[in-house]
Coordinates of C-alpha atoms in Angstrom, one line a residue:
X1 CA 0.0 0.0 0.0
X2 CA 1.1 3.6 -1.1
X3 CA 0.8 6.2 1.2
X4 CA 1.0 10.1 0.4
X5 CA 0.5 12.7 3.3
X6 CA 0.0 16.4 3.1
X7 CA 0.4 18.8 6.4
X8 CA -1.2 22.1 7.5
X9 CA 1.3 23.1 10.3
X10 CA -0.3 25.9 11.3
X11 CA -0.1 28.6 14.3
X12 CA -2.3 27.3 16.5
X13 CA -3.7 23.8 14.7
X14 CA -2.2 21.5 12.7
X15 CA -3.8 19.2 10.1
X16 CA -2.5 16.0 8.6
X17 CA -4.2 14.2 5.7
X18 CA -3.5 11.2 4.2
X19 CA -4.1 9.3 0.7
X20 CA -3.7 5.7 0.1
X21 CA -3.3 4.2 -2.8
X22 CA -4.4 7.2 -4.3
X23 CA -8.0 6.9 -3.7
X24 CA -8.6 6.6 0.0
X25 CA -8.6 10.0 2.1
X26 CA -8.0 9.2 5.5
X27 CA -8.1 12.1 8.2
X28 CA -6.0 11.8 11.2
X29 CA -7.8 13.6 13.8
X30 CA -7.0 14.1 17.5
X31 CA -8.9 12.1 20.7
X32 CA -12.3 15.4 20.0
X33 CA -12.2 14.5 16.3
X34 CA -10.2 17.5 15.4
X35 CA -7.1 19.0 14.3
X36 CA -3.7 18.5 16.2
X37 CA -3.3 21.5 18.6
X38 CA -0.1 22.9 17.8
X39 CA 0.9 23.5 21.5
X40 CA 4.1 22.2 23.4
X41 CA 4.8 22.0 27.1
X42 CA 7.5 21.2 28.6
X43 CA 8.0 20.7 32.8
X44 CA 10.4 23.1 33.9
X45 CA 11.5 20.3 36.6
X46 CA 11.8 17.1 34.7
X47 CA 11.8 17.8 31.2
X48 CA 8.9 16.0 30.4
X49 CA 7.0 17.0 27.2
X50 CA 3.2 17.0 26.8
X51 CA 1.6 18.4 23.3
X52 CA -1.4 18.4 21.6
X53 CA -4.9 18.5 22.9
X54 CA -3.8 17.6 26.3
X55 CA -1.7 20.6 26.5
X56 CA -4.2 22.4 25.1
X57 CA -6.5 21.3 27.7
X58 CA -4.3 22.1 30.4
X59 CA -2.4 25.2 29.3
X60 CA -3.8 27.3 32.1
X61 CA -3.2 24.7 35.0
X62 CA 0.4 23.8 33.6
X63 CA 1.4 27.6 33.1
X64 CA 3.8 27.9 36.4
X65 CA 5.2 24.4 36.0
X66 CA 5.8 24.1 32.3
X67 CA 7.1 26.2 29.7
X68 CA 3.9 26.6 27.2
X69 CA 4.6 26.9 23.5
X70 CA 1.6 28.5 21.8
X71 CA 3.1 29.2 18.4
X72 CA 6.4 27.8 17.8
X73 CA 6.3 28.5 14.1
X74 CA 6.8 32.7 14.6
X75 CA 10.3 31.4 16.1
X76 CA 11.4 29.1 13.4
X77 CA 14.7 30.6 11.3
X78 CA 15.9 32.4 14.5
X79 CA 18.5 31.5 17.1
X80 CA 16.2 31.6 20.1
X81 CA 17.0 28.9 22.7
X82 CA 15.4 27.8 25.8
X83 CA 17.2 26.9 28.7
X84 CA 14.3 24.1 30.4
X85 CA 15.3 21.0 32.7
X86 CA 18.8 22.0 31.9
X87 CA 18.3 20.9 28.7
X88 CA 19.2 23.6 25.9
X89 CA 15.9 23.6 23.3
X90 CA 15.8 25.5 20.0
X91 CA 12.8 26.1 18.2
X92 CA 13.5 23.3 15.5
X93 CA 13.5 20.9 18.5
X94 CA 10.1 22.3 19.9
X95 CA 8.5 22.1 16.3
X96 CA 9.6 18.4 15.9
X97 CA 7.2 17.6 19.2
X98 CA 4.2 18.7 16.9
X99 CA 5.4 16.5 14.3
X100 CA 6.3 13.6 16.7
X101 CA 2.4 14.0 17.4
X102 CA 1.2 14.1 14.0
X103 CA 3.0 11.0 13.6
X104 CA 2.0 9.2 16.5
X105 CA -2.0 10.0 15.2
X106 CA -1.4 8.3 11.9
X107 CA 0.2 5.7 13.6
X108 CA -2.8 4.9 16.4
X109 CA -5.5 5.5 13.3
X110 CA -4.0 3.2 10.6
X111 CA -1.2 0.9 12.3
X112 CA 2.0 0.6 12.7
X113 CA 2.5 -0.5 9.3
X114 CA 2.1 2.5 7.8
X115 CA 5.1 4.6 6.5
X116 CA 4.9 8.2 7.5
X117 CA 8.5 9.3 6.6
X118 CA 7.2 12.0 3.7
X119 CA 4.7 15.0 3.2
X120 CA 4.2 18.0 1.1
X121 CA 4.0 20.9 4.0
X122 CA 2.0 24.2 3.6
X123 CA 2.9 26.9 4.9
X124 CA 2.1 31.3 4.9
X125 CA 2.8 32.9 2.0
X126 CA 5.8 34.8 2.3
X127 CA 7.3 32.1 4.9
X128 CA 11.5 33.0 4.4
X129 CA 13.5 30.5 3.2
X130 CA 15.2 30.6 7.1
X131 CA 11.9 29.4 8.3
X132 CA 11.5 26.9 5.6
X133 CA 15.1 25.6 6.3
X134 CA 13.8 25.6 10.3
X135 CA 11.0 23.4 9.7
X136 CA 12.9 21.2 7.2
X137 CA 15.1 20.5 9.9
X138 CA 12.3 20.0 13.0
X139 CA 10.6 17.5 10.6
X140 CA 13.9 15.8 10.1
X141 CA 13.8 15.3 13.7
X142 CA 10.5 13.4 13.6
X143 CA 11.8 11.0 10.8
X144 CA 9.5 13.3 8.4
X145 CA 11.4 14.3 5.0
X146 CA 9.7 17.2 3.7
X147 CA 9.0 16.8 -0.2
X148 CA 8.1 20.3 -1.2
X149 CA 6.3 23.3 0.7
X150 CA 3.6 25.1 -0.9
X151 CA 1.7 27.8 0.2
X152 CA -1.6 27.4 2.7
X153 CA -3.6 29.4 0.2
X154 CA -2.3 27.7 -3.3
X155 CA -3.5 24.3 -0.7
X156 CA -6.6 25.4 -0.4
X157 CA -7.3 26.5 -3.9
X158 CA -5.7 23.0 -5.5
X159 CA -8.4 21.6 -3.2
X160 CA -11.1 23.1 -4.4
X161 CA -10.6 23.8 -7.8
X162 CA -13.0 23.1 -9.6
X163 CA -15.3 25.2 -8.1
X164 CA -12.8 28.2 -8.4
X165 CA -11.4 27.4 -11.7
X166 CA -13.4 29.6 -13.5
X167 CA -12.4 33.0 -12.0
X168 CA -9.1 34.9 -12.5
X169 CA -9.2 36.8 -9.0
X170 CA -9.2 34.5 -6.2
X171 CA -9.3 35.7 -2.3
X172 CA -8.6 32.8 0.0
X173 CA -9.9 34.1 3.6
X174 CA -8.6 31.1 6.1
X175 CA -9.9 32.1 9.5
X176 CA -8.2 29.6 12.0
X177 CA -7.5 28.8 15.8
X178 CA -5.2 31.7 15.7
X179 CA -4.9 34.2 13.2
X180 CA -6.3 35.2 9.8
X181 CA -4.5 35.1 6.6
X182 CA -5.7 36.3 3.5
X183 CA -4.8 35.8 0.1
X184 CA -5.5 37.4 -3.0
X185 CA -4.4 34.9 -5.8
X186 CA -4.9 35.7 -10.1
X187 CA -5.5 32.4 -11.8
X188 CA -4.4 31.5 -15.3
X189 CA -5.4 28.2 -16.6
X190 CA -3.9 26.8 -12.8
X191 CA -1.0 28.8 -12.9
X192 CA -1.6 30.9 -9.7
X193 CA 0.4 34.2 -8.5
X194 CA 0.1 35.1 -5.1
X195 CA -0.7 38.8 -5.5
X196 CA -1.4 40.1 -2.3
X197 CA -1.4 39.3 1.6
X198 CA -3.4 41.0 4.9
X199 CA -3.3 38.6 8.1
X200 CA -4.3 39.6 12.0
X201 CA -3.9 38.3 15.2
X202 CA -7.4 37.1 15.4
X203 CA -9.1 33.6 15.8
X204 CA -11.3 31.1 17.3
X205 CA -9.2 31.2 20.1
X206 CA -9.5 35.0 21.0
X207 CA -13.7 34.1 20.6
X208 CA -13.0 31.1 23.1
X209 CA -11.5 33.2 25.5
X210 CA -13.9 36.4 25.0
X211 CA -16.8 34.4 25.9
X212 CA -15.4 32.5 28.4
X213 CA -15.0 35.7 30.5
X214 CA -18.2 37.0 29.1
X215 CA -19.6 33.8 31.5
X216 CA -18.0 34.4 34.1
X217 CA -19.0 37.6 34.6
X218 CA -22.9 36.7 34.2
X219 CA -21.8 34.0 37.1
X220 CA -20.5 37.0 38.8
X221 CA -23.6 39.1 38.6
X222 CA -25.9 36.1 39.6
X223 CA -23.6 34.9 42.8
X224 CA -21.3 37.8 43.3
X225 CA -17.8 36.0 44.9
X226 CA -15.8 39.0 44.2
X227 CA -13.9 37.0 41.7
X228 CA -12.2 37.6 38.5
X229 CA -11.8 35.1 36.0
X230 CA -7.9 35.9 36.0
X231 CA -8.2 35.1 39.7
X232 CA -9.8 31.9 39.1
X233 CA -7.4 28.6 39.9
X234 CA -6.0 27.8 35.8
X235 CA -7.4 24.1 35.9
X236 CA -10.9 26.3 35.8
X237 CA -10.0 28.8 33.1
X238 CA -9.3 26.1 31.3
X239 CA -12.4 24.1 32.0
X240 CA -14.5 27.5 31.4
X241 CA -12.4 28.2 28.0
X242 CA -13.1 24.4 27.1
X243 CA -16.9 24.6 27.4
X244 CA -16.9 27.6 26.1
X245 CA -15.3 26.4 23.0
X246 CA -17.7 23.7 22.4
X247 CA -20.7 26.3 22.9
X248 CA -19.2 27.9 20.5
X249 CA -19.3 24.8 17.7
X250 CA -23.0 24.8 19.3
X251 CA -24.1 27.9 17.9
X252 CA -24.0 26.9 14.7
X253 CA -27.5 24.8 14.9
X254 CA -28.4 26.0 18.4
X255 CA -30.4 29.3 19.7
X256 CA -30.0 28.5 23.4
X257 CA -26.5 27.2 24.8
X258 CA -26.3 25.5 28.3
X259 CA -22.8 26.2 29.5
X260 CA -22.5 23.4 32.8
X261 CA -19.9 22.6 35.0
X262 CA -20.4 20.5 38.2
X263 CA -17.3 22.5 39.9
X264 CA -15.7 25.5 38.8
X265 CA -13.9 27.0 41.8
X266 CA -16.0 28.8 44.5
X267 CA -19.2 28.8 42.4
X268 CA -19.7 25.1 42.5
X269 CA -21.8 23.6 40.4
X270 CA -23.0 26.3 37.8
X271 CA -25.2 26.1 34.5
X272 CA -26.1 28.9 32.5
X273 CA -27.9 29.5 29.2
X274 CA -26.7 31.4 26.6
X275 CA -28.8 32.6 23.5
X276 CA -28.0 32.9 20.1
X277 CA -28.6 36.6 19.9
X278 CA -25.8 37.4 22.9
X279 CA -23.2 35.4 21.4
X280 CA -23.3 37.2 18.3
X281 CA -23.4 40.7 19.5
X282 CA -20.4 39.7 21.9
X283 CA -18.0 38.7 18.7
X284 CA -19.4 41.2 16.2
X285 CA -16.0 43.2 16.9
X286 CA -13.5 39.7 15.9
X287 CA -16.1 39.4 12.8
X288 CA -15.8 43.5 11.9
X289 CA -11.9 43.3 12.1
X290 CA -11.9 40.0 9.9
X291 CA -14.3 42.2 7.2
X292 CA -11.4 44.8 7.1
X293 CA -9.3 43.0 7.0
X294 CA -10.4 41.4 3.6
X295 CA -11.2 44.8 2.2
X296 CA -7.9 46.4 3.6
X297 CA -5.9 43.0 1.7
X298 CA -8.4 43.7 -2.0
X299 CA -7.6 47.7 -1.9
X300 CA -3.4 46.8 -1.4
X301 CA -4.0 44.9 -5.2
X302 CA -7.3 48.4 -6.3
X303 CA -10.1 45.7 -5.9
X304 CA -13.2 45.3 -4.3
X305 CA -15.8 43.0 -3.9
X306 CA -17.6 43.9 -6.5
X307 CA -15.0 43.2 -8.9
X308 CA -13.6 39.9 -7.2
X309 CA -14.4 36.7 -8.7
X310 CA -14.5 34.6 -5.8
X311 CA -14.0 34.4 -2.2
X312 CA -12.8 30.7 -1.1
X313 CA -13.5 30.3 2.8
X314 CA -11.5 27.8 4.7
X315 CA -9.7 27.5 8.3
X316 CA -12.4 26.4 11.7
X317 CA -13.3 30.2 12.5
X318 CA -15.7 30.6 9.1
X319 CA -17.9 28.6 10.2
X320 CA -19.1 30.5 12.7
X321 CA -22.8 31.3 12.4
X322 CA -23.0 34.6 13.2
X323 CA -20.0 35.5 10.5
X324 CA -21.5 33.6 8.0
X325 CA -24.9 35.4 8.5
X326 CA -23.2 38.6 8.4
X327 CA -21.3 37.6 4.7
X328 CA -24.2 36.6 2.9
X329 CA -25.7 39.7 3.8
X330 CA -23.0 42.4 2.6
X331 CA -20.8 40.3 0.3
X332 CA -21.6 40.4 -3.6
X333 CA -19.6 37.9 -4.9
X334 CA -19.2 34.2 -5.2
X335 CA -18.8 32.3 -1.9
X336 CA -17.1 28.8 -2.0
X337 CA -17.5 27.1 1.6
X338 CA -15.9 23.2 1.3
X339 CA -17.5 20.6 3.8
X340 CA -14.5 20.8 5.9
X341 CA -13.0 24.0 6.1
X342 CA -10.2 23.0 8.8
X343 CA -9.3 20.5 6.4
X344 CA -8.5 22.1 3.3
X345 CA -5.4 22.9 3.6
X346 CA -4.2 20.0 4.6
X347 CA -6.2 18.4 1.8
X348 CA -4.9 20.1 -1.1
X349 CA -1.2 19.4 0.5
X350 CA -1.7 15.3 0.7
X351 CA -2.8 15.8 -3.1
X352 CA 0.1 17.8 -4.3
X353 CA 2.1 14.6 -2.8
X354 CA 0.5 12.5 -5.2
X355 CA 1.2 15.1 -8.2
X356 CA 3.3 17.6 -7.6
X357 CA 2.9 21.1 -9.4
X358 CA 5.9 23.1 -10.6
X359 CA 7.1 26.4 -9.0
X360 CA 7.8 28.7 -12.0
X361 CA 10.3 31.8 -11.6
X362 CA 7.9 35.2 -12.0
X363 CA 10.6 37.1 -12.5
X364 CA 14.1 37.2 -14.3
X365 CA 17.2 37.6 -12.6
X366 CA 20.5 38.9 -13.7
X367 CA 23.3 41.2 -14.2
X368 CA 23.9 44.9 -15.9
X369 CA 25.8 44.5 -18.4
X370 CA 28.8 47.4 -18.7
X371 CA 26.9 49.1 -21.9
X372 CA 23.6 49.4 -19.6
X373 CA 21.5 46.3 -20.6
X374 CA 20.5 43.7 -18.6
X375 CA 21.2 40.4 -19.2
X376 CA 19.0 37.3 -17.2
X377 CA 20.8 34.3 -15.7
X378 CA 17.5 32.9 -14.6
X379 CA 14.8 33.6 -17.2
X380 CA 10.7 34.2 -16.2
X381 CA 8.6 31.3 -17.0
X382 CA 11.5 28.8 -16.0
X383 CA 10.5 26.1 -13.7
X384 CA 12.8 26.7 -10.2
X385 CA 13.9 22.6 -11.0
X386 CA 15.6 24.0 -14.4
X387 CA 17.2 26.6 -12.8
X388 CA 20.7 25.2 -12.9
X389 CA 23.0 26.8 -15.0
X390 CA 26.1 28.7 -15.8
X391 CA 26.9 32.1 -17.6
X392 CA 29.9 33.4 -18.3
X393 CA 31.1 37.0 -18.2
X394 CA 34.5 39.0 -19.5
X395 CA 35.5 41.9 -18.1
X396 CA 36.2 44.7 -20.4
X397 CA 39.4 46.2 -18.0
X398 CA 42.4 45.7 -16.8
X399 CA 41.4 45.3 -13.1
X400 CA 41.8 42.9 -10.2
X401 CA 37.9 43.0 -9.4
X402 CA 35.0 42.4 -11.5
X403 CA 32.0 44.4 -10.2
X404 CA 28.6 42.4 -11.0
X405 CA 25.2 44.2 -10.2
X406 CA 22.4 41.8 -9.9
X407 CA 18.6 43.3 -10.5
X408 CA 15.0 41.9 -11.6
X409 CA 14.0 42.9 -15.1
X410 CA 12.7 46.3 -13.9
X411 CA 15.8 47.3 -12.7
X412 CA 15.5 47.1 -8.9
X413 CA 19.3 46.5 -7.7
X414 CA 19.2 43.1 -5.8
X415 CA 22.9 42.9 -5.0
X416 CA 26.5 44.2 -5.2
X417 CA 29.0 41.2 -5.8
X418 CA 32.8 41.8 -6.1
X419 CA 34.8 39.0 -8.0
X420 CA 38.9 39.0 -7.0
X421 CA 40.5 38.5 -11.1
X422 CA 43.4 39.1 -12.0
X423 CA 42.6 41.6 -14.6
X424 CA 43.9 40.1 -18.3
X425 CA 42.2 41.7 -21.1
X426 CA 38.8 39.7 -21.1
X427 CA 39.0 37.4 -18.7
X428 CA 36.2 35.4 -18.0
X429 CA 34.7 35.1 -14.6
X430 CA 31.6 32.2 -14.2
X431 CA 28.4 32.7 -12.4
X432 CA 26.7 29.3 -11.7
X433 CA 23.3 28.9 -10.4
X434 CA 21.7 26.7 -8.5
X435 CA 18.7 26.4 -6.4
X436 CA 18.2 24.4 -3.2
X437 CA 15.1 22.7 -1.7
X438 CA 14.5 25.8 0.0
X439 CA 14.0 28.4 -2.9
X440 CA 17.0 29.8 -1.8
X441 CA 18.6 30.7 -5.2
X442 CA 22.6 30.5 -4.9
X443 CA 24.6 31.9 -6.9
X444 CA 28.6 31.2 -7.3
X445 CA 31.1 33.8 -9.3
X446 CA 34.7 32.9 -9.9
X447 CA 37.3 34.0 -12.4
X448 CA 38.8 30.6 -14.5
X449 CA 41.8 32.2 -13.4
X450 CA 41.8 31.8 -10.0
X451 CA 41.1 29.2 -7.3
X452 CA 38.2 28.0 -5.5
X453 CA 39.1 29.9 -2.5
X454 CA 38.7 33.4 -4.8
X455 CA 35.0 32.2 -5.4
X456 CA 32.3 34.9 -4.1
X457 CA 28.8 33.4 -2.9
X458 CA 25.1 35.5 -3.1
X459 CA 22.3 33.9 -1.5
X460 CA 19.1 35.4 -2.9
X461 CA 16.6 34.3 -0.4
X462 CA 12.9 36.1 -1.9
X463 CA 12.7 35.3 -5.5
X464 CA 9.1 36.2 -6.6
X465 CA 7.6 32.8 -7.3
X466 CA 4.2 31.6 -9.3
X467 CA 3.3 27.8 -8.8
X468 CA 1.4 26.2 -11.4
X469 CA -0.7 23.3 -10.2
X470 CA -1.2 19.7 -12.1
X471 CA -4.6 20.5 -13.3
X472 CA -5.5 19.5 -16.7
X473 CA -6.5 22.4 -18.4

């Protein structure tokens, strides 16, 4: 049996999906039949690590004698350590503990004899090739070699293309756990171009958390104990943020919520109903901010709704009731909800390990020539997998440095690279190309004349990419 996987590592959740034999989708959902919290803790004392939904669970309770690792991934390409149980940790070895758990899902939902040593990973748009190199390397220390990244919103669209494939502007909104990132893609024939970002510090969590004091204060009122709900003991914050969470999930086919609890701290036993019409006037401000946010991404690239093709709606936060209400009353254009919008991402990844799509170079790279004109080493339109190759250069003077100025086609200086020669009359210096599995583009200039050790290296680290996916067209 052949078995492909695709991973959403996400800020707050991650999602693994897997394919077998190419027809069977298999979801590998935690102990609540969801995604894999992406939290880590680690005891302060003995070192112990505990992730997942149990840390989740307990992330209040655990806060004094754990370190708590909410969202490893904003530390991933830096040299950040943790001193914990007097063991040093850096943030590849952190990350690994959400991949460990990944792993240990697929392994307790489809046996031991399953080989999970591969994935395609999505990631943000704009993740840096540090980052990329970071979670290359935390995977490596679950046993997980990571085939390709692609981006969480080119994911989401591979996934449900067919219902976008008709329109040329594309906004993927993916509201999760923890933030909101939005995409604005253009689409031609499935080659996609990222075109512009917006994100926010805003999620499912932030509503978990709003409402869970919202509660507490109504407890208050009702059976004043002169209590604040950061006062409360944490193994009943996190109790209140749990059940507040699944009232939540509730809403979406309930008008009345009973939030009960046989113990939470002083208040003992409480239970309290919720309607329909409170919970949505608590999180109208989250759903204003993720409206602007959409608008504020669509004016960056002079559109608007009205001129958008579609929007494609994916992460857990968009299918909250009261947003979804609000959309189909104020947005006029097409909507594309998929059955599991969690999922998507995660989705469209394990496909892409099946058959792979191409990233394509959207821009040419090169050097200014000494009469003015520019000449590309790596041409637009050439797949990155092509991309390795030699030029040679001559320099026009007798000098003992050869002064190369790399730009984009427009113009826009990249870099200054100086090349030690030893300055004969049109002597040629090499620039080689070559690209690694991180998009990192490398280039390597040395005169023929001298040695190796003369050789002058230039990392280019944000070439502007399009991806074209294996759709048949």
């Amino acid at each position: 049996m052949n078995h492909e996987f695709g991973i959403d590592f996400g800020t707050t959740n991650s999602a693994c999906i897997g394919i077998l034999d190419n027809r069977k989708i298999i979801k590998y959902t935690d102990s609540e039949d969801e995604p894999f919290p992406s939290v880590v803790m680690i005891d302060k004392i003995t070192g112990e690590v505990i992730c997942g939904r149990e840390a989740w669970n307990q992330r209040q309770e655990l806060s004094e004698s754990c370190e708590i690792f909410t969202s490893i991934k904003s530390h991933l390409g830096t040299s950040q350590t943790w001193h914990i149980a007097g063991k040093i940790w850096t943030p590849e070895m952190i990350a690994s503990q959400i991949f460990l758990g990944l792993k240990k899902q697929v392994m307790a939902n489809s046996g031991k004899h399953v080989k999970f040593d591969s994935a395609v990973v999505a990631v943000p748009v704009g993740f840096s090739a540090e980052k990329r190199k970071s979670l290359r390397e935390a995977a490596r220390l679950a046993g997980i070699h990571i085939k390709s990244f692609v981006s969480e919103s080119t994911a989401a669209a591979f996934h449900s293309y067919e219902k976008i494939k008709s329109f040329s502007k594309i906004a993927v909104f993916d509201w999760g756990g923890g933030t909101l990132d939005i995409s604005i893609l253009e689409n031609s024939k499935g080659t996609i171009k990222e075109v512009a970002i917006g994100n926010e510090f805003l999620g499912g969590d932030d509503i978990d958390l709003k409402l869970a004091k919202y509660v507490h204060l109504k407890l208050e009122k009702d059976d004043p104990k002169n209590i604040s709900f950061e006062d409360m003991p944490a193994r009943f914050r996190d109790l209140m943020i749990a059940r507040c969470e699944s009232a939540k999930k509730e809403f979406t086919y309930k008008d009345v919520v009973n939030i009960r609890m046989n113990k939470y701290g002083e208040y003992g036993t409480v239970s309290i109903n919720i309607n329909y019409q409170e919970f949505s006037r608590l999180i109208q401000p989250e759903i204003s901010r993720a409206l602007e946010c959409l608008q504020s991404t669509l004016r960056k690239v002079h559109l608007n709704l009205g001129n958008l093709g579609c929007v494609l709606l994916v992460g857990g936060s968009v299918k909250l009731r009261p947003f979804i209400e609000k959309i189909e009353a104020s947005w006029n254009c097409y909507k594309v909800y998929p059955e599991e919008s969690d999922w998507s991402v995660s989705y469209g990844a394990a496909q892409l390990s099946i058959q792979e799509g191409k990233y394509i170079l959207a821009d040419s790279i090169g050097v200014l020539l000494s009469n003015g004109s520019f000449y590309p080493i790596a041409k637009a339109g050439t797949p990155l997998n092509r991309l390795d190759t030699t030029a040679s250069f001559a320099i026009v003077e007798d000098t003992d440095t050869a002064h190369f100025i790399f730009t984009d086609s427009s113009g826009n200086v990249l870099e200054y690279v100086h090349v030690p020669t030893f300055g004969f009359f049109q002597e040629q210096v090499d620039v080689k190309l070559t690209v690694d599995e991180n998009q990192v583009f490398r280039f390597l200039a040395r005169s023929q004349k001298r040695s190796d050790k003369y050789a002058v290296e230039w990392h280019y680290t944000s070439p502007k990419l399009i991806y074209q996916l294996p759709v048949e067209i």
